[in-house]
CSV table of C-alpha atoms in Angstrom, one decimal:
chain,number,residue,atom,x,y,z
A,1,UNK,CA,0.0,0.0,0.0
A,2,UNK,CA,3.0,2.3,0.6
A,3,UNK,CA,4.2,1.9,-2.9
A,4,UNK,CA,0.8,2.8,-4.3
A,5,UNK,CA,0.8,5.9,-2.2
A,6,UNK,CA,4.3,6.8,-3.4
A,7,UNK,CA,3.2,6.3,-7.0
A,8,UNK,CA,0.6,9.0,-6.5
A,9,UNK,CA,3.2,11.2,-4.8
A,10,UNK,CA,1.0,11.5,-1.7
A,11,UNK,CA,4.2,10.7,0.3
A,12,UNK,CA,5.0,14.3,0.0
A,13,UNK,CA,2.2,15.2,2.4
A,14,UNK,CA,2.9,12.5,4.9
A,15,UNK,CA,5.5,14.3,7.0
A,16,UNK,CA,2.9,16.9,7.9
A,17,UNK,CA,0.5,14.2,9.4
A,18,UNK,CA,0.8,12.7,12.8
A,19,UNK,CA,0.4,9.0,13.3
A,20,UNK,CA,0.8,5.9,11.2
A,21,UNK,CA,0.0,5.4,7.6
A,22,UNK,CA,-3.3,3.9,8.5
A,23,UNK,CA,-4.1,7.0,10.6
A,24,UNK,CA,-3.2,9.2,7.7
A,25,UNK,CA,-5.6,7.4,5.4
A,26,UNK,CA,-8.3,7.4,8.0
A,27,UNK,CA,-7.9,11.0,9.2
A,28,UNK,CA,-9.9,13.5,7.3
A,29,UNK,CA,-7.6,16.3,8.4
A,30,UNK,CA,-4.9,15.1,6.1
A,31,UNK,CA,-7.0,16.1,3.1
A,32,UNK,CA,-6.1,19.7,3.8
A,33,UNK,CA,-2.4,19.4,4.2
A,34,UNK,CA,-0.7,21.2,1.2
A,35,UNK,CA,1.1,19.2,-1.5
A,36,UNK,CA,4.7,20.4,-1.4
A,37,UNK,CA,7.6,20.1,-3.9
A,38,UNK,CA,10.0,17.2,-3.3
A,39,UNK,CA,13.7,17.7,-2.5
A,40,UNK,CA,15.7,18.6,-5.6
A,41,UNK,CA,13.0,20.8,-7.2
A,42,UNK,CA,14.2,24.1,-8.6
A,43,UNK,CA,12.2,27.3,-8.5
A,44,UNK,CA,12.5,29.9,-11.3
A,45,UNK,CA,10.7,33.3,-10.7
A,46,UNK,CA,9.4,35.5,-13.5
A,47,UNK,CA,7.3,38.6,-13.9
A,48,UNK,CA,5.3,40.5,-16.5
A,49,UNK,CA,6.9,43.8,-15.5
A,50,UNK,CA,10.1,44.5,-13.5
A,51,UNK,CA,9.1,48.1,-13.1
A,52,UNK,CA,5.7,49.3,-11.7
A,53,UNK,CA,4.1,52.5,-10.7
A,54,UNK,CA,3.8,53.4,-7.0
A,55,UNK,CA,0.3,51.8,-7.0
A,56,UNK,CA,0.9,49.4,-9.9
A,57,UNK,CA,0.7,45.7,-10.3
A,58,UNK,CA,2.7,42.9,-11.9
A,59,UNK,CA,2.1,39.2,-12.5
A,60,UNK,CA,4.6,36.9,-10.8
A,61,UNK,CA,5.1,33.3,-11.7
A,62,UNK,CA,7.1,30.5,-10.1
A,63,UNK,CA,8.1,27.6,-12.4
A,64,UNK,CA,8.7,24.4,-10.5
A,65,UNK,CA,10.8,21.6,-12.0
A,66,UNK,CA,11.8,18.4,-10.3
A,67,UNK,CA,15.3,17.1,-10.5
A,68,UNK,CA,14.3,15.0,-13.5
A,69,UNK,CA,13.3,18.2,-15.3
A,70,UNK,CA,9.6,17.5,-15.3
A,71,UNK,CA,7.0,19.9,-13.8
A,72,UNK,CA,5.9,19.2,-10.3
A,73,UNK,CA,2.5,17.6,-9.8
A,74,UNK,CA,-0.5,19.9,-10.5
A,75,UNK,CA,-1.8,21.5,-7.2
A,76,UNK,CA,1.7,21.7,-5.6
A,77,UNK,CA,1.5,24.7,-3.2
A,78,UNK,CA,3.9,27.6,-3.6
A,79,UNK,CA,4.2,30.3,-0.9
A,80,UNK,CA,5.1,33.8,-2.1
A,81,UNK,CA,6.4,36.6,0.1
A,82,UNK,CA,7.6,40.2,-0.5
A,83,UNK,CA,9.4,42.8,1.5
A,84,UNK,CA,7.5,45.7,-0.2
A,85,UNK,CA,3.8,45.9,-1.2
A,86,UNK,CA,1.8,42.8,-1.1
A,87,UNK,CA,1.3,39.6,-3.1
A,88,UNK,CA,-1.9,37.6,-3.6
A,89,UNK,CA,-2.5,34.8,-3.2
A,90,UNK,CA,0.3,34.2,-0.9
A,91,UNK,CA,-0.2,30.5,-1.4
A,92,UNK,CA,-0.8,29.5,-5.0
A,93,UNK,CA,-1.0,26.1,-6.6
A,94,UNK,CA,0.8,25.0,-9.7
A,95,UNK,CA,-0.7,24.2,-13.1
A,96,UNK,CA,1.6,22.4,-15.4
A,97,UNK,CA,4.4,23.3,-13.0
A,98,UNK,CA,3.7,27.0,-12.8
A,99,UNK,CA,2.2,28.9,-9.9
A,100,UNK,CA,0.9,32.4,-10.5
A,101,UNK,CA,0.3,35.4,-8.1
A,102,UNK,CA,-0.2,39.1,-8.4
A,103,UNK,CA,2.2,41.7,-7.0
A,104,UNK,CA,0.4,44.9,-5.8
A,105,UNK,CA,2.5,48.1,-5.0
A,106,UNK,CA,0.9,50.0,-2.1
A,107,UNK,CA,2.3,53.6,-2.7
A,108,UNK,CA,5.8,53.1,-1.2
A,109,UNK,CA,8.8,53.4,-3.5
A,110,UNK,CA,11.7,51.0,-3.5
A,111,UNK,CA,12.7,47.6,-4.7
A,112,UNK,CA,10.4,44.7,-3.9
A,113,UNK,CA,12.2,41.4,-3.4
A,114,UNK,CA,9.9,38.5,-4.0
A,115,UNK,CA,10.6,34.9,-2.8
A,116,UNK,CA,8.8,31.6,-3.5
A,117,UNK,CA,9.0,28.5,-1.3
A,118,UNK,CA,7.6,25.0,-1.5
A,119,UNK,CA,8.8,22.0,0.5
A,120,UNK,CA,12.4,21.0,-0.4
A,121,UNK,CA,12.5,23.3,-3.5
A,122,UNK,CA,15.5,25.6,-3.9
A,123,UNK,CA,16.0,28.7,-6.2
A,124,UNK,CA,17.3,27.7,-9.7
A,125,UNK,CA,19.7,30.7,-9.4
A,126,UNK,CA,21.1,30.5,-5.9
A,127,UNK,CA,23.2,33.7,-6.5
A,128,UNK,CA,19.9,35.6,-7.2
A,129,UNK,CA,17.3,33.8,-5.1
A,130,UNK,CA,14.7,36.6,-5.3
A,131,UNK,CA,12.7,38.4,-8.0
A,132,UNK,CA,13.3,42.1,-7.9
A,133,UNK,CA,10.6,44.6,-9.0
A,134,UNK,CA,11.4,48.3,-8.9
A,135,UNK,CA,8.5,50.4,-7.6
A,136,UNK,CA,7.7,54.1,-7.9
A,137,UNK,CA,10.5,56.6,-7.4
A,138,UNK,CA,13.1,53.8,-7.3
A,139,UNK,CA,12.2,53.1,-10.9
A,140,UNK,CA,12.9,56.7,-12.0
A,141,UNK,CA,15.5,56.6,-14.7
A,142,UNK,CA,15.3,60.2,-15.8
A,143,UNK,CA,13.8,63.5,-14.7
A,144,UNK,CA,13.5,66.3,-17.3
A,145,UNK,CA,12.5,69.7,-16.1
A,146,UNK,CA,11.1,72.5,-18.3
A,147,UNK,CA,9.8,76.1,-17.7
A,148,UNK,CA,7.1,77.9,-19.6
A,149,UNK,CA,8.1,80.6,-20.2
A,150,UNK,CA,11.8,80.3,-19.7
A,151,UNK,CA,12.1,84.1,-19.2
A,152,UNK,CA,9.8,86.3,-17.1
A,153,UNK,CA,9.3,90.1,-17.6
A,154,UNK,CA,11.6,92.7,-16.1
A,155,UNK,CA,9.1,93.5,-13.3
A,156,UNK,CA,8.8,89.7,-12.5
A,157,UNK,CA,6.2,87.1,-13.4
A,158,UNK,CA,5.2,83.5,-13.3
A,159,UNK,CA,6.5,80.4,-15.0
A,160,UNK,CA,5.0,76.9,-15.1
A,161,UNK,CA,7.6,74.3,-14.0
A,162,UNK,CA,7.0,70.8,-15.4
A,163,UNK,CA,9.0,67.7,-14.3
A,164,UNK,CA,8.6,64.6,-16.5
A,165,UNK,CA,9.6,61.4,-14.7
A,166,UNK,CA,10.3,58.2,-16.7
A,167,UNK,CA,11.7,54.9,-15.9
A,168,UNK,CA,14.9,53.3,-17.4
A,169,UNK,CA,12.8,52.1,-20.3
A,170,UNK,CA,11.5,55.6,-21.0
A,171,UNK,CA,7.9,54.9,-19.8
A,172,UNK,CA,6.1,57.6,-17.8
A,173,UNK,CA,5.8,57.1,-14.1
A,174,UNK,CA,2.5,58.2,-12.6
A,175,UNK,CA,1.4,58.8,-9.0
A,176,UNK,CA,5.0,59.7,-8.0
A,177,UNK,CA,5.8,62.5,-5.6
A,178,UNK,CA,8.2,65.1,-7.0
A,179,UNK,CA,9.8,67.6,-4.7
A,180,UNK,CA,10.6,71.1,-6.1
A,181,UNK,CA,13.1,73.7,-4.7
A,182,UNK,CA,14.1,77.1,-6.1
A,183,UNK,CA,17.1,79.5,-5.6
A,184,UNK,CA,14.8,82.6,-5.9
A,185,UNK,CA,11.2,83.4,-5.9
A,186,UNK,CA,8.4,81.3,-4.6
A,187,UNK,CA,6.7,78.0,-5.6
A,188,UNK,CA,3.0,77.4,-5.4
A,189,UNK,CA,3.7,73.9,-4.2
A,190,UNK,CA,6.8,72.2,-3.1
A,191,UNK,CA,5.6,68.6,-3.7
A,192,UNK,CA,3.5,67.5,-6.6
A,193,UNK,CA,2.3,64.1,-7.9
A,194,UNK,CA,2.9,63.0,-11.5
A,195,UNK,CA,-0.1,62.5,-13.7
A,196,UNK,CA,-0.8,59.7,-16.3
A,197,UNK,CA,1.9,61.2,-18.5
A,198,UNK,CA,4.5,61.2,-15.7
A,199,UNK,CA,4.4,65.0,-15.4
A,200,UNK,CA,4.3,67.0,-12.1
A,201,UNK,CA,3.9,70.8,-12.2
A,202,UNK,CA,4.3,73.8,-9.9
A,203,UNK,CA,4.3,77.5,-10.6
A,204,UNK,CA,7.3,79.8,-9.9
A,205,UNK,CA,6.8,83.5,-9.2
A,206,UNK,CA,10.1,85.5,-9.3
A,207,UNK,CA,11.7,88.8,-10.4
A,208,UNK,CA,15.2,87.4,-10.2
A,209,UNK,CA,16.9,84.6,-12.1
A,210,UNK,CA,16.0,81.3,-10.5
A,211,UNK,CA,17.2,77.7,-10.7
A,212,UNK,CA,14.4,75.2,-10.0
A,213,UNK,CA,15.3,71.6,-9.0
A,214,UNK,CA,12.9,68.7,-9.2
A,215,UNK,CA,13.7,65.5,-7.2
A,216,UNK,CA,11.8,62.2,-7.7
A,217,UNK,CA,10.1,60.7,-4.6
A,218,UNK,CA,9.8,62.0,-1.1
A,219,UNK,CA,11.4,61.2,2.2
A,220,UNK,CA,14.3,58.8,1.9
A,221,UNK,CA,14.1,58.6,-1.8
A,222,UNK,CA,14.1,62.3,-2.4
A,223,UNK,CA,17.1,63.6,-4.3
A,224,UNK,CA,18.1,60.2,-5.8
A,225,UNK,CA,17.0,61.4,-9.2
A,226,UNK,CA,17.0,65.2,-10.0
A,227,UNK,CA,16.7,67.6,-12.8
A,228,UNK,CA,17.0,71.4,-13.0
A,229,UNK,CA,15.8,74.3,-15.2
A,230,UNK,CA,16.9,78.0,-15.1
A,231,UNK,CA,14.2,80.7,-15.3
A,232,UNK,CA,15.7,84.0,-16.4
A,233,UNK,CA,14.6,87.7,-16.0
A,234,UNK,CA,14.2,89.5,-19.3
A,235,UNK,CA,16.6,92.0,-20.8
A,236,UNK,CA,15.2,94.3,-23.4
A,237,UNK,CA,17.0,95.2,-26.7
A,238,UNK,CA,17.2,98.7,-28.3
A,239,UNK,CA,15.3,100.7,-30.9
A,240,UNK,CA,16.4,103.7,-33.0
A,241,UNK,CA,14.2,105.9,-35.3
A,242,UNK,CA,15.1,108.2,-38.1
A,243,UNK,CA,13.1,110.3,-40.6
A,244,UNK,CA,13.9,111.3,-44.2
A,245,UNK,CA,13.9,113.7,-45.8
A,246,UNK,CA,14.4,116.2,-43.0
A,247,UNK,CA,12.8,118.7,-43.1
A,248,UNK,CA,9.7,117.1,-44.6
A,249,UNK,CA,7.1,118.7,-46.8
A,250,UNK,CA,3.4,118.9,-46.3
A,251,UNK,CA,1.7,116.5,-48.6
A,252,UNK,CA,4.9,114.6,-49.5
A,253,UNK,CA,5.6,111.2,-48.0
A,254,UNK,CA,8.3,111.0,-45.2
A,255,UNK,CA,10.1,107.7,-44.7
A,256,UNK,CA,10.2,106.7,-41.0
A,257,UNK,CA,12.9,104.0,-40.4
A,258,UNK,CA,12.9,101.9,-37.2
A,259,UNK,CA,15.9,99.8,-36.4
A,260,UNK,CA,15.5,97.1,-33.7
A,261,UNK,CA,18.4,95.3,-32.0
A,262,UNK,CA,17.2,92.4,-29.9
A,263,UNK,CA,18.9,91.4,-26.7
A,264,UNK,CA,21.0,88.2,-27.0
A,265,UNK,CA,19.7,87.0,-23.7
A,266,UNK,CA,16.2,88.5,-23.7
A,267,UNK,CA,12.8,88.0,-25.3
A,268,UNK,CA,12.4,88.6,-29.1
A,269,UNK,CA,10.6,91.7,-30.2
A,270,UNK,CA,7.0,91.1,-31.2
A,271,UNK,CA,5.6,94.4,-32.3
A,272,UNK,CA,6.5,98.1,-32.8
A,273,UNK,CA,4.2,101.0,-32.4
A,274,UNK,CA,5.1,104.1,-34.4
A,275,UNK,CA,3.6,107.4,-33.2
A,276,UNK,CA,4.1,110.0,-35.9
A,277,UNK,CA,3.4,112.9,-33.5
A,278,UNK,CA,0.3,114.2,-35.4
A,279,UNK,CA,-2.3,112.0,-33.7
A,280,UNK,CA,-1.6,109.1,-36.1
A,281,UNK,CA,0.1,105.9,-35.2
A,282,UNK,CA,0.6,102.4,-36.7
A,283,UNK,CA,1.7,99.0,-35.5
A,284,UNK,CA,4.4,97.0,-37.3
A,285,UNK,CA,6.0,93.6,-36.6
A,286,UNK,CA,9.0,92.8,-34.4
A,287,UNK,CA,11.6,93.5,-37.0
A,288,UNK,CA,13.3,96.6,-38.4
A,289,UNK,CA,11.1,98.4,-40.9
A,290,UNK,CA,10.7,101.6,-42.9
A,291,UNK,CA,7.2,103.0,-43.4
A,292,UNK,CA,5.9,106.1,-45.2
A,293,UNK,CA,3.9,108.9,-43.6
A,294,UNK,CA,2.4,112.1,-45.0
A,295,UNK,CA,1.9,115.1,-42.9
A,296,UNK,CA,-1.1,117.4,-43.7
A,297,UNK,CA,0.1,120.5,-41.8
A,298,UNK,CA,3.3,122.3,-41.3
A,299,UNK,CA,5.0,122.1,-37.9
A,300,UNK,CA,7.5,120.3,-35.7
A,301,UNK,CA,6.6,116.7,-34.9
A,302,UNK,CA,8.2,114.3,-32.4
A,303,UNK,CA,8.2,110.8,-33.8
A,304,UNK,CA,8.3,108.0,-31.2
A,305,UNK,CA,9.0,104.3,-31.9
A,306,UNK,CA,8.2,101.9,-29.0
A,307,UNK,CA,9.1,98.2,-29.4
A,308,UNK,CA,7.5,95.5,-27.3
A,309,UNK,CA,9.0,92.1,-26.8
A,310,UNK,CA,7.1,88.8,-26.4
A,311,UNK,CA,7.0,89.3,-22.6
A,312,UNK,CA,5.4,92.8,-22.8
A,313,UNK,CA,8.6,94.7,-21.9
A,314,UNK,CA,9.3,97.7,-24.0
A,315,UNK,CA,11.9,100.2,-25.1
A,316,UNK,CA,11.5,103.4,-27.1
A,317,UNK,CA,13.3,106.1,-29.1
A,318,UNK,CA,12.3,109.5,-30.6
A,319,UNK,CA,13.3,111.9,-33.4
A,320,UNK,CA,12.1,115.4,-34.1
A,321,UNK,CA,11.0,116.3,-37.7
A,322,UNK,CA,10.2,119.8,-39.1
A,323,UNK,CA,7.5,119.7,-41.8
A,324,UNK,CA,7.3,122.7,-44.2
A,325,UNK,CA,4.4,123.8,-46.3
A,326,UNK,CA,4.3,122.9,-50.0
A,327,UNK,CA,2.3,124.3,-53.0
A,328,UNK,CA,-0.5,122.1,-54.2
A,329,UNK,CA,-2.2,121.7,-57.5
A,330,UNK,CA,-5.6,123.4,-57.9
A,331,UNK,CA,-8.5,121.2,-59.0
A,332,UNK,CA,-12.2,121.4,-59.4
A,333,UNK,CA,-15.0,119.1,-60.7
A,334,UNK,CA,-18.7,119.8,-61.5
A,335,UNK,CA,-21.5,118.0,-63.3
A,336,UNK,CA,-23.6,119.5,-66.1
A,337,UNK,CA,-27.4,119.1,-66.8
A,338,UNK,CA,-29.7,116.8,-64.7
A,339,UNK,CA,-27.9,113.6,-64.0
A,340,UNK,CA,-30.2,110.7,-64.8
A,341,UNK,CA,-29.8,107.0,-64.3
A,342,UNK,CA,-28.9,105.4,-67.6
A,343,UNK,CA,-28.1,108.7,-69.2
A,344,UNK,CA,-24.6,110.2,-69.8
A,345,UNK,CA,-23.6,112.7,-67.2
A,346,UNK,CA,-20.8,115.1,-68.3
A,347,UNK,CA,-18.3,116.3,-65.7
A,348,UNK,CA,-16.1,119.4,-66.1
A,349,UNK,CA,-12.7,118.7,-64.6
A,350,UNK,CA,-10.2,121.5,-64.2
A,351,UNK,CA,-6.6,121.0,-63.0
A,352,UNK,CA,-4.0,123.8,-62.6
A,353,UNK,CA,-0.4,123.3,-61.4
A,354,UNK,CA,0.4,125.3,-58.3
A,355,UNK,CA,2.3,128.6,-58.8
A,356,UNK,CA,5.9,127.8,-58.2
A,357,UNK,CA,5.1,124.1,-57.9
A,358,UNK,CA,6.0,121.1,-60.0
A,359,UNK,CA,4.4,119.9,-63.2
A,360,UNK,CA,1.3,117.7,-63.0
A,361,UNK,CA,2.1,114.0,-63.1
A,362,UNK,CA,-1.3,112.3,-62.8
A,363,UNK,CA,-5.0,113.1,-62.7
A,364,UNK,CA,-7.7,110.6,-61.9
A,365,UNK,CA,-11.5,110.8,-61.5
A,366,UNK,CA,-13.5,108.6,-59.1
A,367,UNK,CA,-17.3,108.7,-59.9
A,368,UNK,CA,-18.2,107.3,-56.4
A,369,UNK,CA,-20.4,104.5,-57.7
A,370,UNK,CA,-17.8,101.7,-57.6
A,371,UNK,CA,-17.0,101.9,-61.3
A,372,UNK,CA,-13.3,101.9,-62.3
A,373,UNK,CA,-11.3,105.1,-61.7
A,374,UNK,CA,-10.7,107.0,-64.9
A,375,UNK,CA,-7.1,108.2,-65.3
A,376,UNK,CA,-6.5,111.4,-67.3
A,377,UNK,CA,-2.7,111.2,-67.2
A,378,UNK,CA,-0.7,114.5,-66.9
A,379,UNK,CA,-3.5,116.6,-68.4
A,380,UNK,CA,-4.2,120.1,-67.1
A,381,UNK,CA,-6.8,122.7,-67.9
A,382,UNK,CA,-10.5,122.0,-68.3
A,383,UNK,CA,-11.7,118.6,-69.6
A,384,UNK,CA,-15.1,117.1,-70.1
A,385,UNK,CA,-15.3,113.6,-68.7
A,386,UNK,CA,-18.5,111.5,-69.5
A,387,UNK,CA,-20.0,108.9,-67.2
A,388,UNK,CA,-23.2,107.0,-67.0
A,389,UNK,CA,-24.7,106.1,-63.6
A,390,UNK,CA,-26.8,103.0,-63.8
A,391,UNK,CA,-28.8,103.6,-60.6
A,392,UNK,CA,-30.5,106.6,-59.1
A,393,UNK,CA,-29.1,108.0,-55.9
A,394,UNK,CA,-26.5,110.4,-54.4
A,395,UNK,CA,-22.8,110.0,-55.5
A,396,UNK,CA,-19.7,111.9,-54.7
A,397,UNK,CA,-17.4,112.3,-57.7
A,398,UNK,CA,-13.8,113.1,-56.8
A,399,UNK,CA,-10.8,114.3,-58.9
A,400,UNK,CA,-7.3,113.9,-57.6
A,401,UNK,CA,-4.2,115.5,-59.1
A,402,UNK,CA,-0.5,114.9,-58.1
A,403,UNK,CA,2.6,116.7,-59.3
A,404,UNK,CA,6.0,115.1,-59.9
A,405,UNK,CA,7.1,116.0,-56.4
A,406,UNK,CA,4.2,114.2,-54.9
A,407,UNK,CA,2.2,117.2,-53.9
A,408,UNK,CA,-1.5,116.5,-54.3
A,409,UNK,CA,-4.8,118.4,-54.8
A,410,UNK,CA,-8.3,117.0,-54.6
A,411,UNK,CA,-11.8,118.2,-55.1
A,412,UNK,CA,-15.2,116.6,-55.1
A,413,UNK,CA,-18.9,117.3,-55.9
A,414,UNK,CA,-22.0,115.6,-54.6
A,415,UNK,CA,-24.6,114.9,-57.3
A,416,UNK,CA,-28.1,113.5,-57.2
A,417,UNK,CA,-28.8,111.0,-60.0
A,418,UNK,CA,-32.5,110.9,-60.7
A,419,UNK,CA,-34.4,107.9,-61.8
A,420,UNK,CA,-35.7,107.7,-65.4
A,421,UNK,CA,-39.6,107.6,-65.3
A,422,UNK,CA,-42.6,108.3,-67.5
A,423,UNK,CA,-46.1,109.4,-66.6
A,424,UNK,CA,-49.2,108.9,-68.8
A,425,UNK,CA,-52.3,111.2,-69.1
A,426,UNK,CA,-55.2,111.4,-71.7
A,427,UNK,CA,-58.2,113.3,-72.9
A,428,UNK,CA,-61.1,111.6,-74.6
A,429,UNK,CA,-63.9,112.5,-77.1
A,430,UNK,CA,-66.8,110.3,-76.1
A,431,UNK,CA,-69.0,110.8,-79.3
A,432,UNK,CA,-66.1,109.8,-81.5
A,433,UNK,CA,-64.6,107.1,-79.1
A,434,UNK,CA,-61.3,108.9,-79.6
A,435,UNK,CA,-58.6,109.4,-76.9
A,436,UNK,CA,-55.5,111.5,-77.0
A,437,UNK,CA,-52.6,110.2,-74.9
A,438,UNK,CA,-49.6,112.2,-73.6
A,439,UNK,CA,-46.4,110.7,-72.1
A,440,UNK,CA,-44.3,112.9,-69.8
A,441,UNK,CA,-40.7,111.9,-69.1
A,442,UNK,CA,-38.8,112.7,-65.9
A,443,UNK,CA,-36.3,114.2,-65.4
A,444,UNK,CA,-37.3,116.8,-68.1
A,445,UNK,CA,-35.0,116.9,-71.1
A,446,UNK,CA,-34.3,113.2,-71.1
A,447,UNK,CA,-33.6,112.1,-74.6
A,448,UNK,CA,-36.2,109.6,-75.9
A,449,UNK,CA,-35.7,107.8,-79.2
A,450,UNK,CA,-39.1,106.1,-79.4
A,451,UNK,CA,-42.5,105.7,-77.6
A,452,UNK,CA,-44.3,102.5,-78.0
A,453,UNK,CA,-48.1,102.5,-77.4
A,454,UNK,CA,-50.3,99.6,-76.5
A,455,UNK,CA,-53.9,100.9,-76.6
A,456,UNK,CA,-55.4,97.9,-74.9
A,457,UNK,CA,-57.7,96.9,-77.8
A,458,UNK,CA,-55.2,94.7,-79.5
A,459,UNK,CA,-53.6,97.5,-81.5
A,460,UNK,CA,-50.1,99.1,-80.9
A,461,UNK,CA,-48.2,102.0,-82.4
A,462,UNK,CA,-44.6,103.3,-82.2
A,463,UNK,CA,-44.0,107.1,-82.4
A,464,UNK,CA,-41.2,109.6,-82.0
A,465,UNK,CA,-43.5,112.0,-80.3
A,466,UNK,CA,-44.7,111.8,-76.8
A,467,UNK,CA,-48.4,112.3,-77.8
A,468,UNK,CA,-50.7,110.2,-79.9
A,469,UNK,CA,-54.5,109.8,-80.6
A,470,UNK,CA,-56.4,106.6,-81.0
A,471,UNK,CA,-60.0,105.8,-81.9
A,472,UNK,CA,-61.6,102.8,-80.2
A,473,UNK,CA,-64.5,100.6,-81.4
A,474,UNK,CA,-67.9,102.2,-80.7
A,475,UNK,CA,-68.7,99.6,-78.1
A,476,UNK,CA,-68.7,100.6,-74.4
A,477,UNK,CA,-65.7,99.1,-72.7
A,478,UNK,CA,-62.7,99.9,-70.5
A,479,UNK,CA,-59.2,99.7,-72.0
A,480,UNK,CA,-55.7,99.4,-70.3
A,481,UNK,CA,-53.2,101.6,-72.1
A,482,UNK,CA,-49.4,101.2,-71.7
A,483,UNK,CA,-46.7,103.5,-73.1
A,484,UNK,CA,-43.0,102.5,-73.1
A,485,UNK,CA,-40.3,105.2,-73.6
A,486,UNK,CA,-36.9,104.1,-74.8
A,487,UNK,CA,-33.7,106.2,-74.6
A,488,UNK,CA,-31.0,106.2,-77.2
A,489,UNK,CA,-28.9,103.8,-75.1
A,490,UNK,CA,-31.7,101.3,-74.7
A,491,UNK,CA,-33.0,102.1,-71.2
A,492,UNK,CA,-36.8,102.0,-70.9
A,493,UNK,CA,-39.5,103.3,-68.6
A,494,UNK,CA,-43.3,102.4,-68.8
A,495,UNK,CA,-46.6,103.9,-67.5
A,496,UNK,CA,-50.1,102.5,-67.5
A,497,UNK,CA,-53.6,104.1,-67.5
A,498,UNK,CA,-57.2,103.0,-68.2
A,499,UNK,CA,-59.8,104.7,-70.4
A,500,UNK,CA,-63.5,103.9,-70.5
A,501,UNK,CA,-66.0,104.5,-73.2
A,502,UNK,CA,-68.6,105.9,-73.2
């Protein structure tokens, strides 16, 4: 009977029982005694992850091979233990020679040393009998620290400090305490916890250059892995401004040149505001530039250029410019007749060079209705310029003249363009069933090429005159009469009336 029991490896459990073999077989308590590995068995520990977060997990396996190289019997109990965190189950049973448990980190950082034991089993690697899993801060392989922005304004400011913690494999470590210190200024928090991306942040407020250091972990592990970043205080570059020609001339462009020299250690320039001293200013980019400006009155002007860098710090420079008066061309414009939509309106344009001034270089007319500007070249004196407005309304027609020195003259006129309409009236002779129709065009004097009459009884008649007579059938009825007036350029206007006989 002993050999049978040995064949089933139950002998491994016998040392734990008290009494004879018969008592072992008879006692129900022996059913619960664990099945342990025989002497000569080797244990090889393995894990799914040798590095875990401070609250992470890892699967742990113990592979059990007998001296013959075959797996131990299924159900062999393996007891796991760890010096850090916890492992569950502590007692696991083998399947095909492998027992599996779960390691759970509990917030503390360090190196967890995991052991496995079963009966007479020994570690396969006696020089390294434990499985080591690095936990939390102990796993930190690198801390990189950055500041946004890297430079604060002259008067001081804030910068967001970010510390990114990764393990030796480059993976982010979350839920890890990071300690921040600074050589100047203040921090909103001295200890921050990394997020899912392995980043912990704090905010620095300073008006002096500061070196911020981030250390992984807290307590005993603090300082084992550190990184630093320097936050600087801004230094502003310089700006210079010049004006040419000097003195300037009223009506002629003056070139304002702004030269920016950025600080090698400061923030780049972002924009420049140029105040021309006459109530006008303009904003340019953050590089040296030259812009034109035309003064409309004589006088002395202080031109100021103020350059702002990306942190809002600024520097400025000024230059004084005398602006003298300059003679201007004399111009005028007027419209003839009664401007009518669809009809040609003639403008009288007169341009005269200023006494003692330069020759006229360019003359242009803008009719104010969105149509293309008409250029008259270097013409002077009186010219007639035709234009047709398509829609009734008020329009301001403008003429601009410029001489070869750039002096300009301008004039404008406001005109009212009337709509082209026609009205229809009649007289009738009842005994003869005859009606005389008269069409009146507005505005008066509008040129009409033809009148087309529809008498409402099926008959029509074109005429060149605005009046016509028509005899209707001697049957009492009401007729609708339509007249259409057409201008030489094809525009039309219509009017309608009714006439009743008798």
